[in-house]
């Protein structure tokens, strides 16, 4: 630590206001550097002018001082709230680099974590909030920022620490340990095992919510896939035409459906083809279809349903009759399946389709109880902790029992940052954005 760092915390683009943050023991030096003469009172917004060494005005702005330890990072912070002009931003950053060090991505949050201002999972939640594209994603991030997930893992970890210290009391006198103590220990461990298993058995809902749900549109050529794709994306992304075989590459759009993050893909029409490029497109379409969470299968002929598309239909597939321009959008039961007629051209059934996607997303992404795993990192650690608990056997020598408990504790410690190996912190914070 030690260094005083700075970064632009807002986006580098033309904007109303730009915020530059400076954090570290020497941050107040910035006042002298820009010849700011006004007294800057702690935590009070002060209007001031910034000058360069030749007494030329750079900009006028608002200065904030958050004295340590009562700041976001826990260090002395100065904020320069300037006009969002690229020239102003560039000039000020250039000046700051003469006296301070440019912050690395996530370095402010890393310092906040190291100064106990943020738990590790709360810092991850903060990064998720910034990355969130929909309300439900933001809600999950805010829950994690509030410390729920941290509290859960800390509670489990503390239980393990207590159990381990109970066991260790007997290490030098293993013959003194009574059966009732071992039975109690077994019981506690079985309880933890079932809590951890429960927590892991979540169908990756939290992670999927963070990443977005993959929905793919499939069907034979010319059924109107790209037309529907553009309609759902509310943008003219894909080329549509009357010629079968128009789409070759998989196209993607991020859309917000009822607060749920959906990554929707348009694909090449599936048919047998001798054109090698079209064949590659079809192979990609099939691959994407099987990897997706939800499929939307389009058929434009009720009486002659395309077999190859039908073979890709499963529980998580929404079956659509497309180009149903003169039809009501009520489900049609065909061969024991329900087909929703839609028409993009006549705007029929589209809202119903959106509702269907939303319902499926809700079912796949909503966890009812307790804080959830939101990253693979959490899952890996909980899984490993579980594995150490599963090999618990109260007939083992006490030293071995104690060692397994220690290793399980360590895995939970990694999630909450109690085991703060540099490489763990590096891999987490380096993915944050600059200035955060
Ligand atoms: N201008 C500005 N807006 C911002 C931030 C910022 O750094 N600057 N934030 C940056 O992420 C977020 C707010 N987060 C913050 C977190 C803690 C403190 C802070 O001063 N904490 C003190 C006092 C807490 C209190 O008064 O309750 C502390 O923790 O001791 C400030 C902002 C969003 N908005
Ligand atoms: N009448 C009518 N025509 C439609 C509708 N949706 C799409 N079409 C027409 O169907 C034709 C094919 O549409 P596309 O969206 O290119 O079909 P596609 O499934 O993406 O085709 P490929 O990419 O070639 O597989 C175009 O002429 C569209 O205008 C609709 O709701 N009603
Ligand atoms: K087409
Ligand atoms: Mg197409």
CSV table of C-alpha atoms and ligand atoms in Angstrom, one decimal:
chain,number,residue,atom,x,y,z
A,1,UNK,CA,0.0,0.0,0.0
A,2,UNK,CA,1.5,3.4,0.9
A,3,UNK,CA,1.3,5.0,-2.5
A,4,UNK,CA,-1.2,7.6,-3.2
A,5,UNK,CA,-3.3,6.6,-6.2
A,6,UNK,CA,-5.7,8.4,-8.6
A,7,UNK,CA,-8.1,7.5,-11.3
A,8,UNK,CA,-11.0,8.8,-13.3
A,9,UNK,CA,-14.0,7.3,-11.7
A,10,UNK,CA,-16.5,8.3,-14.4
A,11,UNK,CA,-16.3,7.2,-18.1
A,12,UNK,CA,-13.8,9.0,-20.3
A,13,UNK,CA,-16.1,10.7,-22.7
A,14,UNK,CA,-17.8,14.0,-23.2
A,15,UNK,CA,-20.2,14.4,-20.3
A,16,UNK,CA,-21.7,16.9,-17.9
A,17,UNK,CA,-19.4,16.1,-15.0
A,18,UNK,CA,-16.3,14.0,-14.5
A,19,UNK,CA,-15.1,12.7,-11.1
A,20,UNK,CA,-11.5,12.0,-10.3
A,21,UNK,CA,-10.6,10.3,-7.1
A,22,UNK,CA,-7.3,10.4,-5.2
A,23,UNK,CA,-6.7,8.0,-2.3
A,24,UNK,CA,-3.7,7.7,0.0
A,25,UNK,CA,-1.7,9.5,2.6
A,26,UNK,CA,-0.6,12.3,0.4
A,27,UNK,CA,-3.8,13.0,-1.4
A,28,UNK,CA,-4.1,16.5,0.1
A,29,UNK,CA,-1.0,17.5,-1.9
A,30,UNK,CA,-3.3,17.9,-4.9
A,31,UNK,CA,-4.6,21.2,-3.4
A,32,UNK,CA,-1.2,22.8,-3.6
A,33,UNK,CA,-0.4,21.2,-7.0
A,34,UNK,CA,-3.5,23.0,-8.6
A,35,UNK,CA,-3.0,26.1,-6.5
A,36,UNK,CA,-6.3,25.6,-4.8
A,37,UNK,CA,-6.3,28.4,-2.1
A,38,UNK,CA,-9.7,27.9,-0.6
A,39,UNK,CA,-10.0,26.0,2.7
A,40,UNK,CA,-11.4,22.5,2.0
A,41,UNK,CA,-13.4,21.4,5.0
A,42,UNK,CA,-13.8,17.6,5.6
A,43,UNK,CA,-16.9,16.2,3.9
A,44,UNK,CA,-18.1,19.6,2.7
A,45,UNK,CA,-18.5,20.3,-1.0
A,46,UNK,CA,-16.3,23.3,-1.9
A,47,UNK,CA,-16.3,25.2,-5.2
A,48,UNK,CA,-12.8,26.0,-6.3
A,49,UNK,CA,-10.6,26.8,-9.3
A,50,UNK,CA,-7.8,24.6,-10.5
A,51,UNK,CA,-4.7,26.3,-12.0
A,52,UNK,CA,-1.6,24.9,-13.8
A,53,UNK,CA,2.0,25.9,-13.0
A,54,UNK,CA,1.8,28.9,-15.4
A,55,UNK,CA,-1.3,30.2,-13.4
A,56,UNK,CA,-3.5,29.2,-16.3
A,57,UNK,CA,-7.0,28.1,-15.4
A,58,UNK,CA,-7.6,24.4,-16.1
A,59,UNK,CA,-11.2,24.2,-14.8
A,60,UNK,CA,-13.5,25.1,-11.9
A,61,UNK,CA,-15.0,22.3,-10.0
A,62,UNK,CA,-16.2,20.9,-6.7
A,63,UNK,CA,-13.6,19.5,-4.3
A,64,UNK,CA,-14.4,17.0,-1.6
A,65,UNK,CA,-12.1,15.7,1.2
A,66,UNK,CA,-12.9,12.5,3.0
A,67,UNK,CA,-10.3,12.3,5.8
A,68,UNK,CA,-9.1,8.8,6.7
A,69,UNK,CA,-10.5,6.5,8.0
A,70,UNK,CA,-14.0,7.8,7.1
A,71,UNK,CA,-13.9,7.3,3.4
A,72,UNK,CA,-14.7,4.7,0.8
A,73,UNK,CA,-11.2,3.2,0.9
A,74,UNK,CA,-10.5,4.1,4.6
A,75,UNK,CA,-7.7,6.3,3.4
A,76,UNK,CA,-7.5,10.1,2.8
A,77,UNK,CA,-9.6,10.7,-0.3
A,78,UNK,CA,-9.8,13.9,-2.4
A,79,UNK,CA,-12.4,14.0,-5.1
A,80,UNK,CA,-12.2,16.5,-8.0
A,81,UNK,CA,-15.6,16.9,-9.6
A,82,UNK,CA,-14.8,18.6,-12.8
A,83,UNK,CA,-16.5,19.4,-16.1
A,84,UNK,CA,-16.7,16.3,-18.3
A,85,UNK,CA,-14.5,17.7,-21.0
A,86,UNK,CA,-11.9,15.3,-22.5
A,87,UNK,CA,-9.3,18.0,-22.5
A,88,UNK,CA,-9.9,18.9,-18.9
A,89,UNK,CA,-9.8,15.2,-17.9
A,90,UNK,CA,-6.6,14.6,-19.8
A,91,UNK,CA,-4.9,17.7,-18.4
A,92,UNK,CA,-5.8,16.9,-14.8
A,93,UNK,CA,-4.8,13.2,-15.2
A,94,UNK,CA,-1.5,14.2,-16.7
A,95,UNK,CA,-0.8,16.6,-13.8
A,96,UNK,CA,-1.8,14.0,-11.2
A,97,UNK,CA,0.6,11.5,-12.8
A,98,UNK,CA,3.4,13.8,-11.9
A,99,UNK,CA,2.8,13.5,-8.2
A,100,UNK,CA,0.8,10.3,-7.7
A,101,UNK,CA,0.5,6.8,-9.2
A,102,UNK,CA,-2.3,5.8,-11.6
A,103,UNK,CA,-4.6,3.3,-9.8
A,104,UNK,CA,-5.0,-0.2,-11.2
A,105,UNK,CA,-8.5,-1.5,-12.0
A,106,UNK,CA,-10.3,-2.2,-8.8
A,107,UNK,CA,-7.5,-0.8,-6.6
A,108,UNK,CA,-9.8,1.6,-4.7
A,109,UNK,CA,-12.1,-1.4,-3.8
A,110,UNK,CA,-9.1,-3.5,-3.0
A,111,UNK,CA,-7.9,-0.9,-0.5
A,112,UNK,CA,-11.4,-0.6,0.9
A,113,UNK,CA,-11.3,-4.4,1.5
A,114,UNK,CA,-7.8,-4.4,3.0
A,115,UNK,CA,-8.9,-1.6,5.3
A,116,UNK,CA,-12.0,-3.5,6.4
A,117,UNK,CA,-14.4,-1.1,4.7
A,118,UNK,CA,-15.9,-3.9,2.5
A,119,UNK,CA,-16.0,-7.6,2.8
A,120,UNK,CA,-14.7,-9.5,-0.1
A,121,UNK,CA,-18.1,-10.8,-1.3
A,122,UNK,CA,-19.5,-7.2,-0.8
A,123,UNK,CA,-16.7,-5.9,-3.1
A,124,UNK,CA,-17.7,-8.6,-5.6
A,125,UNK,CA,-21.3,-7.4,-5.2
A,126,UNK,CA,-20.3,-3.9,-5.9
A,127,UNK,CA,-18.5,-4.9,-9.2
A,128,UNK,CA,-21.7,-6.9,-10.1
A,129,UNK,CA,-23.8,-3.8,-9.4
A,130,UNK,CA,-21.7,-1.8,-11.9
A,131,UNK,CA,-21.9,-4.6,-14.4
A,132,UNK,CA,-25.7,-5.2,-13.9
A,133,UNK,CA,-27.8,-4.6,-16.9
A,134,UNK,CA,-31.2,-5.4,-15.4
A,135,UNK,CA,-33.1,-4.7,-12.2
A,136,UNK,CA,-33.1,-8.3,-11.0
A,137,UNK,CA,-29.3,-8.5,-11.5
A,138,UNK,CA,-28.9,-5.2,-9.6
A,139,UNK,CA,-31.1,-6.6,-6.7
A,140,UNK,CA,-28.9,-9.6,-6.4
A,141,UNK,CA,-25.8,-7.5,-6.4
A,142,UNK,CA,-27.2,-5.1,-3.8
A,143,UNK,CA,-28.1,-8.1,-1.5
A,144,UNK,CA,-24.5,-9.3,-1.8
A,145,UNK,CA,-23.2,-5.8,-1.0
A,146,UNK,CA,-25.3,-5.7,2.1
A,147,UNK,CA,-23.2,-8.5,3.5
A,148,UNK,CA,-25.7,-11.4,3.5
A,149,UNK,CA,-23.4,-13.8,1.7
A,150,UNK,CA,-20.5,-12.8,3.9
A,151,UNK,CA,-22.5,-13.4,7.0
A,152,UNK,CA,-23.5,-16.9,5.9
A,153,UNK,CA,-20.0,-18.0,5.1
A,154,UNK,CA,-18.6,-16.4,8.3
A,155,UNK,CA,-21.2,-18.2,10.3
A,156,UNK,CA,-20.2,-21.6,8.8
A,157,UNK,CA,-16.6,-20.8,9.2
A,158,UNK,CA,-17.0,-19.8,12.8
A,159,UNK,CA,-18.8,-23.1,13.5
A,160,UNK,CA,-15.9,-25.0,12.0
A,161,UNK,CA,-13.3,-23.0,14.0
A,162,UNK,CA,-15.2,-23.8,17.2
A,163,UNK,CA,-15.5,-27.5,16.4
A,164,UNK,CA,-11.8,-27.6,15.5
A,165,UNK,CA,-10.8,-26.0,18.8
A,166,UNK,CA,-13.1,-28.4,20.7
A,167,UNK,CA,-11.3,-31.3,19.0
A,168,UNK,CA,-7.8,-29.9,19.5
A,169,UNK,CA,-8.4,-29.7,23.3
A,170,UNK,CA,-8.1,-33.5,23.2
A,171,UNK,CA,-5.1,-33.8,20.9
A,172,UNK,CA,-2.6,-34.5,23.8
A,173,UNK,CA,-5.1,-36.7,25.7
A,174,UNK,CA,-7.0,-38.6,23.0
A,175,UNK,CA,-8.0,-41.3,25.5
A,176,UNK,CA,-10.0,-38.7,27.5
A,177,UNK,CA,-12.4,-37.9,24.7
A,178,UNK,CA,-15.8,-39.2,25.5
A,179,UNK,CA,-18.1,-40.9,23.0
A,180,UNK,CA,-20.7,-38.3,23.6
A,181,UNK,CA,-18.3,-35.5,22.5
A,182,UNK,CA,-17.5,-37.4,19.3
A,183,UNK,CA,-21.2,-38.0,18.7
A,184,UNK,CA,-22.0,-34.4,19.1
A,185,UNK,CA,-19.2,-33.5,16.7
A,186,UNK,CA,-20.5,-35.9,14.1
A,187,UNK,CA,-24.0,-34.4,14.5
A,188,UNK,CA,-22.7,-30.8,14.0
A,189,UNK,CA,-20.7,-31.9,11.0
A,190,UNK,CA,-23.7,-33.6,9.4
A,191,UNK,CA,-25.7,-30.4,9.9
A,192,UNK,CA,-23.0,-28.4,8.2
A,193,UNK,CA,-22.8,-30.9,5.4
A,194,UNK,CA,-26.5,-30.6,4.7
A,195,UNK,CA,-26.3,-26.8,4.8
A,196,UNK,CA,-23.5,-26.8,2.3
A,197,UNK,CA,-25.1,-29.3,0.1
A,198,UNK,CA,-28.3,-27.3,0.1
A,199,UNK,CA,-26.4,-24.2,-0.7
A,200,UNK,CA,-24.7,-25.9,-3.7
A,201,UNK,CA,-27.8,-27.5,-4.9
A,202,UNK,CA,-29.2,-24.3,-6.5
A,203,UNK,CA,-29.2,-25.1,-10.2
A,204,UNK,CA,-26.6,-22.2,-10.5
A,205,UNK,CA,-29.4,-19.7,-10.3
A,206,UNK,CA,-27.3,-16.9,-8.9
A,207,UNK,CA,-24.5,-17.4,-11.4
A,208,UNK,CA,-27.0,-17.6,-14.3
A,209,UNK,CA,-28.6,-14.4,-13.2
A,210,UNK,CA,-25.2,-12.7,-13.1
A,211,UNK,CA,-24.2,-14.1,-16.5
A,212,UNK,CA,-27.6,-13.8,-18.3
A,213,UNK,CA,-29.9,-16.5,-19.6
A,214,UNK,CA,-29.2,-17.9,-23.1
A,215,UNK,CA,-32.2,-18.0,-25.4
A,216,UNK,CA,-31.7,-19.3,-29.0
A,217,UNK,CA,-34.1,-19.0,-31.9
A,218,UNK,CA,-34.1,-22.0,-34.2
A,219,UNK,CA,-36.1,-23.3,-37.1
A,220,UNK,CA,-35.8,-24.1,-40.8
A,221,UNK,CA,-34.8,-21.4,-43.3
A,222,UNK,CA,-37.1,-18.5,-43.9
A,223,UNK,CA,-39.5,-19.1,-41.0
A,224,UNK,CA,-38.9,-15.6,-39.7
A,225,UNK,CA,-36.2,-16.2,-37.1
A,226,UNK,CA,-34.2,-13.0,-37.8
A,227,UNK,CA,-37.4,-10.9,-38.1
A,228,UNK,CA,-38.4,-12.1,-34.6
A,229,UNK,CA,-34.8,-11.7,-33.3
A,230,UNK,CA,-34.8,-8.0,-34.4
A,231,UNK,CA,-38.2,-7.5,-32.9
A,232,UNK,CA,-37.1,-8.9,-29.5
A,233,UNK,CA,-33.8,-7.0,-29.6
A,234,UNK,CA,-35.7,-3.8,-30.6
A,235,UNK,CA,-32.9,-3.2,-33.1
A,236,UNK,CA,-32.3,-3.9,-36.7
A,237,UNK,CA,-29.3,-6.3,-36.1
A,238,UNK,CA,-29.9,-9.2,-38.4
A,239,UNK,CA,-30.4,-9.1,-42.2
A,240,UNK,CA,-33.8,-10.5,-43.1
A,241,UNK,CA,-34.9,-11.4,-46.6
A,242,UNK,CA,-37.2,-13.6,-48.6
A,243,UNK,CA,-34.3,-15.8,-49.6
A,244,UNK,CA,-33.9,-19.0,-47.5
A,245,UNK,CA,-30.4,-19.2,-46.0
A,246,UNK,CA,-29.8,-15.6,-45.3
A,247,UNK,CA,-28.4,-15.9,-41.8
A,248,UNK,CA,-25.2,-17.8,-41.4
A,249,UNK,CA,-23.4,-16.6,-38.3
A,250,UNK,CA,-24.9,-16.8,-34.8
A,251,UNK,CA,-25.9,-13.2,-33.8
A,252,UNK,CA,-26.4,-12.1,-30.2
A,253,UNK,CA,-28.3,-9.4,-28.5
A,254,UNK,CA,-28.6,-8.6,-24.8
A,255,UNK,CA,-32.1,-7.8,-23.8
A,256,UNK,CA,-33.9,-7.0,-20.6
A,257,UNK,CA,-37.1,-9.0,-20.3
A,258,UNK,CA,-39.1,-8.1,-17.3
A,259,UNK,CA,-35.9,-7.3,-15.4
A,260,UNK,CA,-34.2,-10.6,-16.3
A,261,UNK,CA,-31.0,-10.5,-18.4
A,262,UNK,CA,-31.5,-12.5,-21.6
A,263,UNK,CA,-28.8,-13.1,-24.2
A,264,UNK,CA,-30.8,-13.9,-27.3
A,265,UNK,CA,-29.2,-15.6,-30.4
A,266,UNK,CA,-30.4,-15.7,-34.0
A,267,UNK,CA,-29.1,-18.7,-36.0
A,268,UNK,CA,-28.9,-20.1,-39.5
A,269,UNK,CA,-32.0,-22.0,-40.7
A,270,UNK,CA,-31.6,-25.8,-40.3
A,271,UNK,CA,-31.9,-27.9,-43.5
A,272,UNK,CA,-29.7,-30.2,-45.5
A,273,UNK,CA,-27.4,-28.2,-47.6
A,274,UNK,CA,-24.4,-28.8,-49.9
A,275,UNK,CA,-23.0,-25.3,-49.4
A,276,UNK,CA,-20.1,-25.7,-47.0
A,277,UNK,CA,-20.6,-22.2,-45.5
A,278,UNK,CA,-24.2,-22.8,-44.9
A,279,UNK,CA,-23.4,-26.2,-43.4
A,280,UNK,CA,-21.0,-24.5,-41.0
A,281,UNK,CA,-23.8,-22.1,-40.0
A,282,UNK,CA,-26.2,-24.9,-39.4
A,283,UNK,CA,-23.6,-26.8,-37.3
A,284,UNK,CA,-23.2,-23.6,-35.2
A,285,UNK,CA,-26.9,-23.2,-34.9
A,286,UNK,CA,-27.3,-26.7,-33.5
A,287,UNK,CA,-24.4,-26.3,-31.1
A,288,UNK,CA,-25.9,-23.0,-29.8
A,289,UNK,CA,-29.3,-24.6,-29.6
A,290,UNK,CA,-28.1,-27.4,-27.3
A,291,UNK,CA,-26.0,-25.1,-25.1
A,292,UNK,CA,-28.9,-22.6,-24.6
A,293,UNK,CA,-31.0,-22.5,-21.5
A,294,UNK,CA,-34.2,-21.8,-23.5
A,295,UNK,CA,-35.0,-22.5,-27.2
A,296,UNK,CA,-37.6,-20.8,-29.3
A,297,UNK,CA,-38.5,-23.1,-32.1
A,298,UNK,CA,-40.2,-21.5,-35.1
A,299,UNK,CA,-42.5,-23.4,-37.6
A,300,UNK,CA,-44.3,-21.6,-40.3
A,301,UNK,CA,-46.4,-24.6,-41.5
A,302,UNK,CA,-48.9,-26.1,-39.0
A,303,UNK,CA,-49.5,-29.1,-41.2
A,304,UNK,CA,-45.9,-29.9,-42.0
A,305,UNK,CA,-43.7,-29.4,-39.0
A,306,UNK,CA,-40.0,-29.5,-39.8
A,307,UNK,CA,-38.6,-32.7,-38.4
A,308,UNK,CA,-35.1,-31.6,-37.7
A,309,UNK,CA,-36.3,-28.6,-35.7
A,310,UNK,CA,-38.8,-30.8,-33.9
A,311,UNK,CA,-36.0,-33.1,-32.8
A,312,UNK,CA,-34.5,-30.2,-30.9
A,313,UNK,CA,-37.7,-29.4,-29.0
A,314,UNK,CA,-37.6,-30.2,-25.2
A,315,UNK,CA,-39.1,-29.0,-22.0
A,316,UNK,CA,-37.3,-25.7,-22.2
A,317,UNK,CA,-38.4,-25.0,-25.7
A,318,UNK,CA,-41.1,-22.5,-26.6
A,319,UNK,CA,-42.8,-23.7,-29.9
A,320,UNK,CA,-44.0,-21.0,-32.2
A,321,UNK,CA,-46.1,-20.9,-35.4
A,322,UNK,CA,-44.7,-17.9,-37.2
A,323,UNK,CA,-46.2,-15.6,-39.8
A,324,UNK,CA,-49.7,-16.2,-38.3
A,325,UNK,CA,-50.8,-12.8,-39.6
A,326,UNK,CA,-54.5,-13.5,-39.5
A,327,UNK,CA,-54.7,-15.8,-36.5
A,328,UNK,CA,-55.5,-15.2,-32.8
A,329,UNK,CA,-52.5,-15.7,-30.5
A,330,UNK,CA,-54.0,-18.6,-28.6
A,331,UNK,CA,-52.1,-21.8,-28.0
A,332,UNK,CA,-52.7,-24.5,-30.6
A,333,UNK,CA,-52.3,-28.1,-29.3
A,334,UNK,CA,-50.6,-30.2,-31.9
A,335,UNK,CA,-49.3,-33.8,-31.2
A,336,UNK,CA,-49.5,-33.2,-27.5
A,337,UNK,CA,-47.4,-29.9,-27.7
A,338,UNK,CA,-48.6,-26.3,-27.5
A,339,UNK,CA,-47.7,-23.9,-30.3
A,340,UNK,CA,-48.1,-20.2,-29.9
A,341,UNK,CA,-49.1,-18.4,-33.1
A,342,UNK,CA,-47.3,-15.1,-33.6
A,343,UNK,CA,-46.9,-12.5,-36.3
A,344,UNK,CA,-44.2,-10.0,-36.1
A,345,UNK,CA,-45.6,-8.1,-39.1
A,346,UNK,CA,-49.0,-7.8,-37.5
A,347,UNK,CA,-47.6,-7.5,-33.9
A,348,UNK,CA,-49.6,-10.5,-32.7
A,349,UNK,CA,-48.6,-12.8,-29.9
A,350,UNK,CA,-45.3,-11.0,-29.3
A,351,UNK,CA,-46.2,-9.8,-25.8
A,352,UNK,CA,-47.4,-13.3,-25.0
A,353,UNK,CA,-44.1,-14.7,-26.1
A,354,UNK,CA,-42.2,-12.2,-24.0
A,355,UNK,CA,-44.3,-13.3,-21.0
A,356,UNK,CA,-43.4,-16.9,-21.7
A,357,UNK,CA,-39.7,-16.1,-21.8
A,358,UNK,CA,-40.1,-14.0,-18.6
A,359,UNK,CA,-41.9,-16.9,-16.8
A,360,UNK,CA,-39.2,-19.3,-17.7
A,361,UNK,CA,-36.4,-16.9,-16.8
A,362,UNK,CA,-38.1,-16.3,-13.4
A,363,UNK,CA,-38.3,-20.0,-12.7
A,364,UNK,CA,-34.7,-20.5,-13.7
A,365,UNK,CA,-33.2,-17.5,-11.9
A,366,UNK,CA,-35.1,-17.0,-8.7
A,367,UNK,CA,-33.9,-18.5,-5.5
A,368,UNK,CA,-36.5,-18.2,-2.7
A,369,UNK,CA,-34.4,-18.5,0.4
A,370,UNK,CA,-31.2,-17.2,1.7
A,371,UNK,CA,-28.2,-15.6,-0.1
A,372,UNK,CA,-27.0,-17.4,-3.1
A,373,UNK,CA,-23.7,-18.4,-4.8
A,374,UNK,CA,-23.1,-15.8,-7.6
A,375,UNK,CA,-19.7,-16.9,-8.8
A,376,UNK,CA,-17.8,-20.1,-9.7
A,377,UNK,CA,-15.2,-18.9,-7.2
A,378,UNK,CA,-17.7,-19.3,-4.4
A,379,UNK,CA,-18.9,-22.7,-5.7
A,380,UNK,CA,-15.4,-24.1,-5.9
A,381,UNK,CA,-14.6,-23.1,-2.4
A,382,UNK,CA,-17.9,-24.4,-0.9
A,383,UNK,CA,-17.5,-27.6,-2.9
A,384,UNK,CA,-14.0,-28.2,-1.5
A,385,UNK,CA,-15.0,-27.4,2.0
A,386,UNK,CA,-17.8,-29.9,1.6
A,387,UNK,CA,-15.4,-32.6,0.4
A,388,UNK,CA,-13.2,-32.1,3.5
A,389,UNK,CA,-16.3,-32.5,5.7
A,390,UNK,CA,-17.5,-35.6,3.8
A,391,UNK,CA,-14.3,-37.5,4.7
A,392,UNK,CA,-14.9,-36.8,8.4
A,393,UNK,CA,-15.0,-40.0,10.4
A,394,UNK,CA,-15.1,-39.9,14.2
A,395,UNK,CA,-13.1,-43.1,14.3
A,396,UNK,CA,-10.1,-41.3,12.7
A,397,UNK,CA,-7.2,-40.1,15.0
A,398,UNK,CA,-8.0,-36.7,16.4
A,399,UNK,CA,-5.1,-35.0,14.6
A,400,UNK,CA,-6.6,-36.1,11.2
A,401,UNK,CA,-10.0,-34.9,12.2
A,402,UNK,CA,-8.6,-31.6,13.2
A,403,UNK,CA,-6.6,-31.3,10.0
A,404,UNK,CA,-9.7,-31.9,7.8
A,405,UNK,CA,-11.7,-29.3,9.8
A,406,UNK,CA,-8.8,-26.9,9.3
A,407,UNK,CA,-8.8,-27.4,5.6
A,408,UNK,CA,-12.5,-27.0,5.3
A,409,UNK,CA,-12.3,-23.8,7.3
A,410,UNK,CA,-9.6,-22.6,5.0
A,411,UNK,CA,-11.8,-23.0,1.9
A,412,UNK,CA,-14.5,-20.9,3.5
A,413,UNK,CA,-11.9,-18.4,4.6
A,414,UNK,CA,-10.9,-18.0,0.9
A,415,UNK,CA,-14.4,-16.9,0.0
A,416,UNK,CA,-14.6,-14.2,2.6
A,417,UNK,CA,-11.0,-13.1,2.2
A,418,UNK,CA,-9.8,-14.3,5.6
A,419,UNK,CA,-7.2,-16.2,3.6
A,420,UNK,CA,-6.1,-13.2,1.5
A,421,UNK,CA,-3.6,-14.8,-0.8
A,422,UNK,CA,-2.4,-12.1,-3.3
A,423,UNK,CA,-3.3,-14.2,-6.3
A,424,UNK,CA,-6.9,-14.6,-5.1
A,425,UNK,CA,-7.3,-10.9,-4.5
A,426,UNK,CA,-5.5,-10.1,-7.8
A,427,UNK,CA,-7.8,-12.2,-9.8
A,428,UNK,CA,-10.9,-10.7,-8.2
A,429,UNK,CA,-10.0,-7.0,-8.2
A,430,UNK,CA,-8.3,-6.9,-11.6
A,431,UNK,CA,-11.6,-7.6,-13.3
A,432,UNK,CA,-13.1,-4.4,-11.7
A,433,UNK,CA,-13.4,-1.4,-13.9
A,434,UNK,CA,-10.9,1.4,-13.8
A,435,UNK,CA,-11.6,4.0,-11.0
A,436,UNK,CA,-13.6,1.6,-8.9
B,1,LIG,N1,-18.9,11.3,-5.3
B,1,LIG,C1,-19.0,10.0,-5.0
B,1,LIG,N2,-20.1,9.3,-5.1
B,1,LIG,C2,-20.2,8.0,-4.8
B,1,LIG,C3,-19.0,7.3,-4.4
B,1,LIG,C4,-17.8,8.1,-4.3
B,1,LIG,O1,-16.7,7.5,-4.0
B,1,LIG,N3,-17.8,9.4,-4.6
B,1,LIG,N4,-19.1,5.9,-4.1
B,1,LIG,C5,-18.0,5.1,-4.1
B,1,LIG,O2,-18.2,3.9,-4.3
B,1,LIG,C6,-20.4,5.4,-3.9
B,1,LIG,C7,-20.8,5.6,-2.5
B,1,LIG,N5,-20.0,4.9,-1.6
B,1,LIG,C8,-19.3,5.5,-0.5
B,1,LIG,C9,-19.0,4.6,0.5
B,1,LIG,C10,-18.5,5.1,1.7
B,1,LIG,C11,-18.2,6.5,1.8
B,1,LIG,C12,-17.7,7.1,3.1
B,1,LIG,O3,-17.4,8.2,3.2
B,1,LIG,N6,-17.7,6.3,4.1
B,1,LIG,C13,-17.3,6.7,5.5
B,1,LIG,C14,-18.5,7.3,6.2
B,1,LIG,C15,-19.7,6.5,6.2
B,1,LIG,C16,-21.0,7.3,6.8
B,1,LIG,O4,-21.0,8.5,6.9
B,1,LIG,O5,-21.9,6.6,7.1
B,1,LIG,C17,-16.8,5.5,6.3
B,1,LIG,O6,-17.0,4.4,5.8
B,1,LIG,O7,-16.3,5.7,7.3
B,1,LIG,C18,-18.5,7.3,0.7
B,1,LIG,C19,-19.1,6.8,-0.4
B,1,LIG,C20,-21.4,5.9,-4.9
B,1,LIG,N7,-21.3,7.4,-5.0
B,2,LIG,N1,-46.3,-12.4,-43.4
B,2,LIG,C1,-45.2,-12.4,-42.6
B,2,LIG,N2,-44.0,-12.6,-43.1
B,2,LIG,C2,-43.0,-12.6,-42.2
B,2,LIG,C3,-43.2,-12.5,-40.8
B,2,LIG,N3,-42.0,-12.6,-40.2
B,2,LIG,C4,-41.1,-12.7,-41.2
B,2,LIG,N4,-41.7,-12.7,-42.4
B,2,LIG,C5,-41.0,-12.8,-43.7
B,2,LIG,O1,-40.4,-14.0,-43.9
B,2,LIG,C6,-39.2,-13.9,-44.7
B,2,LIG,C7,-38.0,-14.6,-44.0
B,2,LIG,O2,-37.7,-13.8,-42.8
B,2,LIG,P1,-36.4,-14.0,-42.1
B,2,LIG,O3,-36.5,-13.3,-40.8
B,2,LIG,O4,-35.2,-13.6,-43.0
B,2,LIG,O5,-36.3,-15.5,-41.9
B,2,LIG,P2,-35.2,-16.4,-41.2
B,2,LIG,O6,-35.8,-17.6,-40.5
B,2,LIG,O7,-34.2,-15.6,-40.4
B,2,LIG,O8,-34.4,-16.9,-42.5
B,2,LIG,P3,-33.0,-17.6,-42.7
B,2,LIG,O9,-32.0,-16.7,-42.0
B,2,LIG,O10,-32.8,-17.5,-44.2
B,2,LIG,O11,-33.0,-18.9,-42.2
B,2,LIG,C8,-39.0,-12.4,-44.9
B,2,LIG,O12,-39.5,-12.1,-46.2
B,2,LIG,C9,-39.9,-11.8,-43.8
B,2,LIG,O13,-40.4,-10.5,-44.2
B,2,LIG,C10,-44.5,-12.3,-40.3
B,2,LIG,O14,-44.8,-12.2,-39.1
B,2,LIG,N5,-45.5,-12.3,-41.3
B,3,LIG,K1,-34.4,-15.4,-45.0
B,4,LIG,MG1,-32.2,-15.3,-40.6
